[in-house]
Short mmCIF file of C-alpha atoms and ligand atoms in Angstrom, two decimals:
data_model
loop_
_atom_site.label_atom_id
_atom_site.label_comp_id
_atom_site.label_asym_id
_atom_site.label_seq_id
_atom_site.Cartn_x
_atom_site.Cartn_y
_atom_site.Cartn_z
CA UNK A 1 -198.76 133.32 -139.21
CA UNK A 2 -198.47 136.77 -138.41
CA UNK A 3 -197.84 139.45 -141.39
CA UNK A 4 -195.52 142.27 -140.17
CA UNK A 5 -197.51 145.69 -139.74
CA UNK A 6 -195.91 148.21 -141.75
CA UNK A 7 -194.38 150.72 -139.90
CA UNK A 8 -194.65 148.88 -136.86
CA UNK A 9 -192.98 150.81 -133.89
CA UNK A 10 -189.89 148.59 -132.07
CA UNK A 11 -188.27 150.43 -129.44
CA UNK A 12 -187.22 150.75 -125.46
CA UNK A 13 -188.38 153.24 -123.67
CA UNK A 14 -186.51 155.19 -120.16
CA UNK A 15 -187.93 158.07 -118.29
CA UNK A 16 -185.89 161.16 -117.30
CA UNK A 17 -185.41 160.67 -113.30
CA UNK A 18 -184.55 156.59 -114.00
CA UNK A 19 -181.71 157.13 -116.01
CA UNK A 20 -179.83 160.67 -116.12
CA UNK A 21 -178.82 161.60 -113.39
CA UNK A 22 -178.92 164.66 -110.71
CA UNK A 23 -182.59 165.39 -110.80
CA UNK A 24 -181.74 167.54 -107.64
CA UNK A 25 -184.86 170.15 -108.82
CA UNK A 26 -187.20 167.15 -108.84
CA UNK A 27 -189.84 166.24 -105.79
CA UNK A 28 -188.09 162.64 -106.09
CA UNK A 29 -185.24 164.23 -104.93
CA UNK A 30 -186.03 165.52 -102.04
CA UNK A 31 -188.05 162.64 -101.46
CA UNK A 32 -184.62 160.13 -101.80
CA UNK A 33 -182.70 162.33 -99.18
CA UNK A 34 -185.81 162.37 -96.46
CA UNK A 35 -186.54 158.83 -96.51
CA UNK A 36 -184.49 156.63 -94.38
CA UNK A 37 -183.23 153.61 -96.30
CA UNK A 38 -184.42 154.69 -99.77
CA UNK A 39 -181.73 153.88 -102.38
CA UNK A 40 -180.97 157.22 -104.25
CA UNK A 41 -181.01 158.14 -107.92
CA UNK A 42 -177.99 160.00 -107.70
CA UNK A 43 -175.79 159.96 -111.26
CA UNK A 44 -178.11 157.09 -112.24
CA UNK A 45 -177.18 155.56 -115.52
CA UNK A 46 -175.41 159.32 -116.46
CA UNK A 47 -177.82 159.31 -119.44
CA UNK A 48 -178.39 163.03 -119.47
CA UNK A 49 -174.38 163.36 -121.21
CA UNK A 50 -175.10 160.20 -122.86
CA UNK A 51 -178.04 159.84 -124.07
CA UNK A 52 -176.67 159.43 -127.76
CA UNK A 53 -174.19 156.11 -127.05
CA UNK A 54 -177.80 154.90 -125.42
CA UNK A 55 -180.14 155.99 -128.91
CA UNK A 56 -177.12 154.24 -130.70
CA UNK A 57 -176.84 151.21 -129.02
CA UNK A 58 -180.95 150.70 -129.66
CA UNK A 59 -180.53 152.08 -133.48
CA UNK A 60 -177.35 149.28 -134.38
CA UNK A 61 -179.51 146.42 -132.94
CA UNK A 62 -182.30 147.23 -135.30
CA UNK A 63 -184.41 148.56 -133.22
CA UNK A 64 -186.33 151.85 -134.84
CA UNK A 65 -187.88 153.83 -131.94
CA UNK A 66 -186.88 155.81 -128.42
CA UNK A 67 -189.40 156.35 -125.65
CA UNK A 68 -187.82 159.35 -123.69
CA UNK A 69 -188.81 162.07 -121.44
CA UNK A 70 -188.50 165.19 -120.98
CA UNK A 71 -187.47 166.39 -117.74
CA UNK A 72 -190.05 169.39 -116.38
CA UNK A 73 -188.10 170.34 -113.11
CA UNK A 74 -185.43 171.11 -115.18
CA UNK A 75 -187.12 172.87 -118.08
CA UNK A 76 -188.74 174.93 -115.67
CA UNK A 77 -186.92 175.26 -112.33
CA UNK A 78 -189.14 177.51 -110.87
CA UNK A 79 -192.37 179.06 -111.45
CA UNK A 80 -192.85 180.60 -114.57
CA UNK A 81 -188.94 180.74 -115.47
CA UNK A 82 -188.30 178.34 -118.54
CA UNK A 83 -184.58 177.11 -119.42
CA UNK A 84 -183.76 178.04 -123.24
CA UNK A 85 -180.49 175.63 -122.53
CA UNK A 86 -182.74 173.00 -120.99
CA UNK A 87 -184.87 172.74 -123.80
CA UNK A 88 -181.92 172.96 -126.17
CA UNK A 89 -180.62 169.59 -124.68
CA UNK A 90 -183.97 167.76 -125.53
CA UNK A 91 -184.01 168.84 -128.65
CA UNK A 92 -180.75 167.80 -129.29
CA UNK A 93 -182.13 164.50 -128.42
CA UNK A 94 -184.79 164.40 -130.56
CA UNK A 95 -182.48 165.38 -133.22
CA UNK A 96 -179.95 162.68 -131.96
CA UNK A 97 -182.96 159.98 -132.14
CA UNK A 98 -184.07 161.00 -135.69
CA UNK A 99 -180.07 161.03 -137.40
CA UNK A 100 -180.28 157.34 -136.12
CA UNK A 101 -183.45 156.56 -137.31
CA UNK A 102 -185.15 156.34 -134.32
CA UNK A 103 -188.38 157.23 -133.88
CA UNK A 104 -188.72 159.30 -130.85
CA UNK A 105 -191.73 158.66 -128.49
CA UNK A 106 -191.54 161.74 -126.03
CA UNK A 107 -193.28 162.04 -122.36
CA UNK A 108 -193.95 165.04 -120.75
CA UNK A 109 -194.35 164.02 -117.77
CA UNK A 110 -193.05 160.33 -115.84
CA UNK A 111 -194.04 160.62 -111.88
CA UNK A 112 -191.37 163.88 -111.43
CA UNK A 113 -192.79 167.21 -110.60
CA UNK A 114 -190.69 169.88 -110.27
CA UNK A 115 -190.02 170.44 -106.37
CA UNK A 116 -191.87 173.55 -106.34
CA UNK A 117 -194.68 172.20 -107.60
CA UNK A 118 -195.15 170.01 -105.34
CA UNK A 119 -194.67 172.45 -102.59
CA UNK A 120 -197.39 174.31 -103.72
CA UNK A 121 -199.96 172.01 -103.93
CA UNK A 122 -199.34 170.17 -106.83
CA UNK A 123 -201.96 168.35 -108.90
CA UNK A 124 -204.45 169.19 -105.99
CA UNK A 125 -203.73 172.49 -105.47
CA UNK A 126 -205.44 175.32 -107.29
CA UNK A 127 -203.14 175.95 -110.21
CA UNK A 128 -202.21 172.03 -110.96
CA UNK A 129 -203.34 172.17 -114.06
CA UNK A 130 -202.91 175.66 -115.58
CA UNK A 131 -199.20 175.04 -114.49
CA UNK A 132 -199.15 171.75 -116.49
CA UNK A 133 -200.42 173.39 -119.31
CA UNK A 134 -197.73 176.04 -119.31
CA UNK A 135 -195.24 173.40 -118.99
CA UNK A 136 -196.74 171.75 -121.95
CA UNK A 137 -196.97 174.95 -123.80
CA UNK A 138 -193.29 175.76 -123.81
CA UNK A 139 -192.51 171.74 -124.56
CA UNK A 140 -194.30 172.58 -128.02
CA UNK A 141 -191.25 174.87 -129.26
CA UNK A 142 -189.05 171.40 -129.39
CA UNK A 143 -191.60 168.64 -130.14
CA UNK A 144 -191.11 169.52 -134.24
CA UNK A 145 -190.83 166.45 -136.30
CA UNK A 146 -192.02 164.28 -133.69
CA UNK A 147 -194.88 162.06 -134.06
CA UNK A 148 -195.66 160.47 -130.54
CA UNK A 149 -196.04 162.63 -127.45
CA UNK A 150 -197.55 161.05 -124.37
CA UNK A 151 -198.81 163.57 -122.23
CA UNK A 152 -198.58 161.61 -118.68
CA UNK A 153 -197.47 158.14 -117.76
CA UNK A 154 -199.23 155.86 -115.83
CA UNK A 155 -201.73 158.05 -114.23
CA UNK A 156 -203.56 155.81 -112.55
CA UNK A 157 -200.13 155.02 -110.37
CA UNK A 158 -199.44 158.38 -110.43
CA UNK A 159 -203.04 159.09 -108.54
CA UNK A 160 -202.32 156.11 -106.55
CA UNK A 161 -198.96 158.03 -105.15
CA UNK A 162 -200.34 161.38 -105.00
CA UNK A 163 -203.19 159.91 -102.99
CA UNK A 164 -201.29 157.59 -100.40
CA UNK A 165 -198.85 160.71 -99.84
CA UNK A 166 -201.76 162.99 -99.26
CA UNK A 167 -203.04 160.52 -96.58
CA UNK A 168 -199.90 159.68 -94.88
CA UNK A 169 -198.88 163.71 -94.53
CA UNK A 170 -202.52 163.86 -92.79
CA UNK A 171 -202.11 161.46 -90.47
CA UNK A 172 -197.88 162.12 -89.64
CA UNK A 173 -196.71 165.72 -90.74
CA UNK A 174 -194.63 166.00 -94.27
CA UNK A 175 -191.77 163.99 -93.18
CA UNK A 176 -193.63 160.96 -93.01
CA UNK A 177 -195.56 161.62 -96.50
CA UNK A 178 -192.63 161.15 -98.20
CA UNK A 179 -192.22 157.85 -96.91
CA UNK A 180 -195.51 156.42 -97.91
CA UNK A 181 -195.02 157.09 -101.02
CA UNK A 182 -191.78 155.05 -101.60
CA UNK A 183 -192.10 152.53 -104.80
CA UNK A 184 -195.12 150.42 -104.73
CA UNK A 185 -193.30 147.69 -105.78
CA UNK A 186 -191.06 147.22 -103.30
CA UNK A 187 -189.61 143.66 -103.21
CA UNK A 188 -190.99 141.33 -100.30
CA UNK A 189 -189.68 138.85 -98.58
CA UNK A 190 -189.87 135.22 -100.10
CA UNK A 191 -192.91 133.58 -99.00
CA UNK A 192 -194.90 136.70 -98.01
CA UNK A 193 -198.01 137.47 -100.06
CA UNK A 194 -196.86 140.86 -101.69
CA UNK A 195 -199.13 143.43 -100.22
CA UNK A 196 -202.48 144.43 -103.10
CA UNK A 197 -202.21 148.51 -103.58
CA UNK A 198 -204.72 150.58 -102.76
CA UNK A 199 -206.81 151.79 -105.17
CA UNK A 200 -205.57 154.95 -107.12
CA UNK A 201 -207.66 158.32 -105.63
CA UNK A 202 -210.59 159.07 -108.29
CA UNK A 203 -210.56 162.61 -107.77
CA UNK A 204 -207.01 162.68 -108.51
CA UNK A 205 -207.61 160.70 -110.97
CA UNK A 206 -210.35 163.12 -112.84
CA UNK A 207 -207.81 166.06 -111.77
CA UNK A 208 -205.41 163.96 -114.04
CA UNK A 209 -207.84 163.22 -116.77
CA UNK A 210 -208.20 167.41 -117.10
CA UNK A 211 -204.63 167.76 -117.22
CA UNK A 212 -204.63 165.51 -119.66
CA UNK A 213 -207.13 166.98 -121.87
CA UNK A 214 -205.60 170.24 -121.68
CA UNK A 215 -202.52 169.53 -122.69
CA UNK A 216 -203.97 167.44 -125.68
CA UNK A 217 -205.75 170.70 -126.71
CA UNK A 218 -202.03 172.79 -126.50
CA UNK A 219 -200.67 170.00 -128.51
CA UNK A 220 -203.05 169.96 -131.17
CA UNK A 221 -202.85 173.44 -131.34
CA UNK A 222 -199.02 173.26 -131.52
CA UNK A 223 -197.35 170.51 -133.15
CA UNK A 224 -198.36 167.60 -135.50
CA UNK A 225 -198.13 165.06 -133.24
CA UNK A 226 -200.27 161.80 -132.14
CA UNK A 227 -201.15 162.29 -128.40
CA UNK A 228 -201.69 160.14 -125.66
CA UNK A 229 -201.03 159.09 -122.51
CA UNK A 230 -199.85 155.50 -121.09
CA UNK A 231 -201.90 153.68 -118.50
CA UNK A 232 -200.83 150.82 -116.45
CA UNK A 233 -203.10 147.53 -116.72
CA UNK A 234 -202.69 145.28 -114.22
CA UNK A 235 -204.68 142.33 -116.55
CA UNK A 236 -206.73 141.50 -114.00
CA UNK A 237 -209.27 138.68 -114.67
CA UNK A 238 -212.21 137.28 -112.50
CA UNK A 239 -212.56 134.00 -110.74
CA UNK A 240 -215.27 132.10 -111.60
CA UNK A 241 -218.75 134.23 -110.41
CA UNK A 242 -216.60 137.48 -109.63
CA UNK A 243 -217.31 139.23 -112.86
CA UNK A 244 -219.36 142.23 -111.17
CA UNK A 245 -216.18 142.39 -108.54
CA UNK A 246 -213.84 142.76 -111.20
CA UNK A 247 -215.69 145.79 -113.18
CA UNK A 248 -215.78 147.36 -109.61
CA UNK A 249 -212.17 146.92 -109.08
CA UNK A 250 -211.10 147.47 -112.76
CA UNK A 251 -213.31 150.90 -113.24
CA UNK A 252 -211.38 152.97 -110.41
CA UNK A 253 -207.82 151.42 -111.22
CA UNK A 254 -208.11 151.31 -114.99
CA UNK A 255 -211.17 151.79 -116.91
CA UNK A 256 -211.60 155.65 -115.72
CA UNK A 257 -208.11 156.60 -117.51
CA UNK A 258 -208.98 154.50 -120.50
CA UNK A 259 -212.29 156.06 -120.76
CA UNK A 260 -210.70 159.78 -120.61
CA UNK A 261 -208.54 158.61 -123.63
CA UNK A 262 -211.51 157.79 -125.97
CA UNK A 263 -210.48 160.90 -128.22
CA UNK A 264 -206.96 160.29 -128.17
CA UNK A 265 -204.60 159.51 -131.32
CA UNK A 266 -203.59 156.71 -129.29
CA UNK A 267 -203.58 154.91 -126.14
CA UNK A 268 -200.39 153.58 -124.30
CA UNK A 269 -200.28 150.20 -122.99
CA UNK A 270 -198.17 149.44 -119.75
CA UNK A 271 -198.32 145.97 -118.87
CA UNK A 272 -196.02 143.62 -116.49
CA UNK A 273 -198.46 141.25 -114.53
CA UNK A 274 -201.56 140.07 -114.29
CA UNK A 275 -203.73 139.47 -111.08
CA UNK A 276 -207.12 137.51 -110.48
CA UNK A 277 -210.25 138.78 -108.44
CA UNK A 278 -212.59 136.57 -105.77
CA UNK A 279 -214.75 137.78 -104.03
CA UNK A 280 -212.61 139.82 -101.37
CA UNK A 281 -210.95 141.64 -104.17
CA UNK A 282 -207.53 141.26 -105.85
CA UNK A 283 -206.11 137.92 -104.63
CA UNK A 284 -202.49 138.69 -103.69
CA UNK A 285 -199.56 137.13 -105.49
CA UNK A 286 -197.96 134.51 -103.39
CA UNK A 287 -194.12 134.67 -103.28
CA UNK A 288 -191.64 132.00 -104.85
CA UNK A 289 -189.33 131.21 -107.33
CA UNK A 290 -191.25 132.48 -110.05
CA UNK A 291 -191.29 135.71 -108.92
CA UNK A 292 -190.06 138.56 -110.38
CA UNK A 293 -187.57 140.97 -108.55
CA UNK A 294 -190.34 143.58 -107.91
CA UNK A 295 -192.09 140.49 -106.73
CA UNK A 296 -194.81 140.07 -109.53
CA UNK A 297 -195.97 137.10 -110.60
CA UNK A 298 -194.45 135.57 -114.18
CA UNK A 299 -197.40 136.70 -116.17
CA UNK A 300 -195.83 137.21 -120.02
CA UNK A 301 -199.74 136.51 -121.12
CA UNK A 302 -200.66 139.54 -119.17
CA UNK A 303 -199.72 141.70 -122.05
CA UNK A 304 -202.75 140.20 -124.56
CA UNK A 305 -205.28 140.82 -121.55
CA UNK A 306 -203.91 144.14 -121.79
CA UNK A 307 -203.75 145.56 -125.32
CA UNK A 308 -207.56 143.28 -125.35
CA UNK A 309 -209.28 145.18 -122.43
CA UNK A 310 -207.95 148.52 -123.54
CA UNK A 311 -209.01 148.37 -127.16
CA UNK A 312 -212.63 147.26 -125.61
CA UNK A 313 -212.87 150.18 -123.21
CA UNK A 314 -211.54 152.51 -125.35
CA UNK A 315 -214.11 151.84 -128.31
CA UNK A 316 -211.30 151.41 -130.55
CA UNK A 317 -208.54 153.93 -130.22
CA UNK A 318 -204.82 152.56 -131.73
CA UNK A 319 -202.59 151.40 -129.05
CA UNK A 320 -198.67 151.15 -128.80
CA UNK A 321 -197.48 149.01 -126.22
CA UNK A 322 -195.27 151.52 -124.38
CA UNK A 323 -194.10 149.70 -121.55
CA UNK A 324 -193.92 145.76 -121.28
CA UNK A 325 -190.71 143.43 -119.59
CA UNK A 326 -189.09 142.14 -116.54
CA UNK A 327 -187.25 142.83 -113.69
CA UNK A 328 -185.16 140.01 -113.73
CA UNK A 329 -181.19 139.19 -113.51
CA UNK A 330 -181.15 136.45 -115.45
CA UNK A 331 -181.38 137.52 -119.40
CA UNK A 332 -182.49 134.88 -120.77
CA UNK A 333 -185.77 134.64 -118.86
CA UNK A 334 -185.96 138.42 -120.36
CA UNK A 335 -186.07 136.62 -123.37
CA UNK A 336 -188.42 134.31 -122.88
CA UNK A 337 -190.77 136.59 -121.04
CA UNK A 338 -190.76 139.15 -124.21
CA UNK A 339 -190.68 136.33 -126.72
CA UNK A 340 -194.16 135.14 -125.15
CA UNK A 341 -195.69 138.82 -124.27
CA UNK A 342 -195.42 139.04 -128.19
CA UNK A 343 -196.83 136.15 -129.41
CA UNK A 344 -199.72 136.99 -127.29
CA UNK A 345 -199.44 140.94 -128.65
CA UNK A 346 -199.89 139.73 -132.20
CA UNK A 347 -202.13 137.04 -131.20
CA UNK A 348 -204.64 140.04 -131.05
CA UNK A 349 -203.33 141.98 -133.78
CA UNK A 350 -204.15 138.96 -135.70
CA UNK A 351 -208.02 139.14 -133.78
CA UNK A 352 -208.37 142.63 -135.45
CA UNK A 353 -206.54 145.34 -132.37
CA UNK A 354 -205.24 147.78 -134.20
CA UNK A 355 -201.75 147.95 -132.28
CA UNK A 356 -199.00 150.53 -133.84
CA UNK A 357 -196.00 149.44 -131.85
CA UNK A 358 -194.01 147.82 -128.72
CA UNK A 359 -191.79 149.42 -126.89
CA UNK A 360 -189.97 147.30 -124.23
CA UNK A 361 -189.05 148.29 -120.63
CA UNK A 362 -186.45 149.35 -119.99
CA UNK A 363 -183.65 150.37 -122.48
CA UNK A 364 -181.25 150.54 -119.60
CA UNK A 365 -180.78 148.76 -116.20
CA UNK A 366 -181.72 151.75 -114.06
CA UNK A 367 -182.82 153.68 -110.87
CA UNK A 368 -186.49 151.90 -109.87
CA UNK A 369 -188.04 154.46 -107.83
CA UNK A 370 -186.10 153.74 -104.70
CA UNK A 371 -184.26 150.51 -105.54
CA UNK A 372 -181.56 149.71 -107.95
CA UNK A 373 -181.70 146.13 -107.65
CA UNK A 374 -184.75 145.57 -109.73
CA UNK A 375 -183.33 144.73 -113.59
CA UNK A 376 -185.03 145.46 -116.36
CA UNK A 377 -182.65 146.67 -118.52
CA UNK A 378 -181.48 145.35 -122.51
CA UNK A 379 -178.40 147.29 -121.35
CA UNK A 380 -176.37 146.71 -118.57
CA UNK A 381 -174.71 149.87 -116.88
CA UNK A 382 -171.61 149.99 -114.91
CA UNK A 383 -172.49 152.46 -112.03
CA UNK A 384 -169.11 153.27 -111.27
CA UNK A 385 -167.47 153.84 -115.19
CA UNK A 386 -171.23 154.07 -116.66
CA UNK A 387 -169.77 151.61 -119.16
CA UNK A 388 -173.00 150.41 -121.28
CA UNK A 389 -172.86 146.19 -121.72
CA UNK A 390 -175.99 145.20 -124.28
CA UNK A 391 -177.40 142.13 -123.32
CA UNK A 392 -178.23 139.28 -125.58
CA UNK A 393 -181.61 140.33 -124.71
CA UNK A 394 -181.31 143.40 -126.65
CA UNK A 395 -179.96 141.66 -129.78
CA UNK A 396 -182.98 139.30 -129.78
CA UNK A 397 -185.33 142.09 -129.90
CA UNK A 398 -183.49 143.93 -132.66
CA UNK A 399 -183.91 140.30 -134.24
CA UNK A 400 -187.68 140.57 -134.19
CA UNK A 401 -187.81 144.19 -135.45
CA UNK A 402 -185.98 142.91 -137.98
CA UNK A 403 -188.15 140.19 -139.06
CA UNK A 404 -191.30 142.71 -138.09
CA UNK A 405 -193.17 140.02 -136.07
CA UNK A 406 -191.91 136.97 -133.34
C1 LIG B 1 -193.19 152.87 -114.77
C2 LIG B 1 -191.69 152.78 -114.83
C3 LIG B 1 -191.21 151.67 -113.92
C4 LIG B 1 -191.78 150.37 -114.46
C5 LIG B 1 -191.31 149.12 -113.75
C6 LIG B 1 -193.89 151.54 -114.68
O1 LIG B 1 -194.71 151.61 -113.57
O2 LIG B 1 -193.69 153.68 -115.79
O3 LIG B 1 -191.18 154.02 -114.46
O4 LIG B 1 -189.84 151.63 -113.80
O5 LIG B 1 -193.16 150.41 -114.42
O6 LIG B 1 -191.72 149.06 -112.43
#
C-alpha cells in the first residue's frame, strides 16, 4: 500500500476569468459579446468579493492548497499602467490562502490577455513577450511567501487557440476570428464522433516556450518560488503498429512544451481524457452514455498515462497534478472518477515519479469558456444568490488529504 508523501499538495484549483466575475478588460470579453450564441461569463461565480468563503470552504474540508490566478487585464489595464489596488486584492488572497493554511499555487496567466494585448498583436506580435515579462515583473512585488507560481497554463491549448483564431481572421475579417476560437470542447450531439482538434501552432508554441523562459528568469530573480507551467496531456496511446504515429502526433501537441520545461522546479500535469492513435491519427471519441458533458470519453486511467509520459519526457522534473476531474452532474461519478485517477496517480508514485501534489478541477462549478453547463465543480454555486453548496464530492477529497493517500 501506498505511504503518504510528506507534504503532499491536496487542493482545487480555479482560474481568474472562470470564476470572478466582470473580466470586462479581458480579450474573453469582448470575445463573449461578438459571438452569437456564446454563453457569457458575466458575474460568474462572484469569486473576485468572495474569494475567502471559497479558500474556506477548501481549508474546513481538509484540503491544504489553492490553485488561483491572477488576473493580468486587470493588473494592468492598459499598456504600461499597473493597478497598485489590483495587486493589493491578490495579495490579499494570498494572504487569505496562507491564514487558512492553504497553500497557494498562483498562475500568471490562464488563456486571458488583457484586451489590448490582443489588439496589438498579442503573443505574435513584436512585443508579446517583453510585455509578458513586464507583466510578470510587477506580479513579483505580491508573490512573497509563495512557493508555486505557474507561469502559463496549458500552452499547448493556448497555441492551439491563438492559432485557429489567427487562421479564421485570415480567411473572414476579425469578427469571425472570434468565433473560431470558441471552447474546444464544445459539447456534441449524442451519437456524433466529437470532432479531433487541430494540432496546436508550433511557432506559437516556441513563441510560448520564450515567454515562458523569460518569465522563469524574472522569477528567479525575484521571489523564492518553484516555477512552472501546466501542460495539458491528452494520454494518448498507440494502437497496435502506430507507435511512430503517435510520437508524430504527441511531439507537436505535447512533448514540445514538456521538453521546454526540462529546467523547471516543476512541471504541471493537466489531465481529463485519454485518446488512442491508428494510423489516420487520433481516433475520435464516439458519443454515448459514458460521455462526459464536454463530451470526453470516461478515461479516470488517463491521469497515470499522464504524470508517466511527462516524467519520461521531461528527464525527471517533479510534477504536481494541477488539473485532473470531470464535467459531470452527477457527484458521485465525480467521486468515482477522482477515486480511480488517484489510485492510478500513486500507482506511479509507488513506480518511483516523483509527484508533489494533486490539485483537482475545479473548486467551483463555473464559467467553461463559453458554456456554463459543463460541471466540474466540488462546489455548487447559485448563479442568482452566489450561494456556495459543497458537494459530497468535496468532503471525500478532504477525506483523502486527510488520510494522505486513496
Ligand atoms: C483548463 C480549464 C478548463 C478545464 C476543463 C483546462 O483546459 O485549464 O480552464 O476549464 O480544462 O475543460
Amino acid at each position: 500500500m501506498t505511504r503518504p508523501v510528506p507534504g503532499f499538495l491536496w487542493g482545487a484549483a480555479t482560474a481568474p476569468h472562470q470564476v470572478e466575475g466582470n473580466n470586462v478588460n479581458s480579450d474573453w470579453w469582448v470575445r463573449e459579446e461578438r459571438v452569437p450564441g456564446m454563453e457569457r461569463s458575466g458575474d460568474a461565480c462572484d469569486s473576485y468579493h468572495r474569494y475567502a468563503e471559497d479558500m474556506r470552504l477548501l481549508a474546513d474540508a481538509g484540503l491544504n492548497a489553492y490553485r488561483f490566478g491572477i488576473e493580468w487585464a486587470r493588473i494592468e489595464p492598459s499598456p504600461g499602467r499597473f493597478s497598485r489596488a489590483e495587486l493589493a486584492h491578490y495579495r490579499r488572497m494570498i494572504d487569505t490562502a496562507l491564514g487558512l493554511g492553504l497553500k497557494p499555487v498562483v498562475t500568471l496567466h490562464h488563456f486571458t490577455h488583457p484586451r489590448w494585448f490582443a489588439e496589438e498583436g498579442g503573443w505574435t506580435g513584436d512585443a508579446g513577450i517583453e510585455r509578458f515579462e513586464a507583466y510578470v515583473r510587477a506580479a513579483c512585488d505580491i508573490l512573497d511567501g509563495v512557493e508555486w507560481v505557474c507561469t502559463i497554463n496549458e500552452p499547448n491549448m493556448l497555441a492551439l487557440m491563438v492559432g485557429m483564431r489567427r487562421a479564421a481572421q485570415a480567411a473572414a475579417g476579425a469578427g469571425a476570428g472570434a468565433g473560431a476560437a470558441k471552447k474546444w470542447m464544445s459539447p456534441t450531439v449524442e451519437g456524433a464522433a466529437r470532432p479531433v482538434l487541430p494540432d496546436p501552432d508550433p511557432e506559437i508554441g516556441r513563441r510560448l516556450a520564450a515567454a515562458h523562459h523569460a518569465a522563469r528568469a524574472v522569477l528567479a530573480e525575484r521571489t523564492d518560488a518553484k516555477v512552472g507551467w501546466t501542460v495539458a496531456n491528452q494520454a494518448l496511446t498507440a494502437t497496435p503498429g502506430n507507435e511512430a504515429r503517435l510520437r508524430e502526433i504527441r511531439y507537436v501537441r505535447e512533448d514540445l512544451y514538456l521538453e521546454a520545461a526540462r529546467d523547471d522546479d516543476f512541471v504541471g500535469v493537466q489531465s481529463y481524457s485519454g485518446q488512442a492513435v491508428d494510423e489516420n491519427g487520433i481516433v475520435p471519441h464516439p458519443q454515448g452514455p459514458d460521455t462526459t458533458l464536454t463530451g470526453n470519453a470516461y478515461r479516470p486511467d488517463a491521469l497515470g498515462i499522464a504524470v508517466r509520459h511527462t516524467w519520461e519526457v521531461t528527464g525527471g522534473v517533479p510534477i504536481v497534478v494541477t488539473e485532473n476531474g470531470i464535467a459531470t452532474a452527477d457527484d458521485e461519478r465525480r467521486i468515482a472518477y477522482t477515486s480511480e485517477a488517484l489510485r492510478h496517480l500513486f500507482d506511479a508514485i509507488d513506480d518511483g515519479v516523483d509527484v508533489r501534489g494533486y490539485i483537482h478541477w475545479s473548486a467551483l462549478d463555473n464559467f467553461e469558456w463559453g458554456h456554463w453547463e459543463p460541471t466540474f465543480g466540488l462546489i455548487a454555486v447559485d448563479r442568482e444568490t452566489f450561494e456556495r453548496r459543497p458537494k459530497p464530492s468535496l468532503a471525500r477529497l478532504g477525506e483523502v488529504a486527510g488520510r494522505g493517500r486513496p
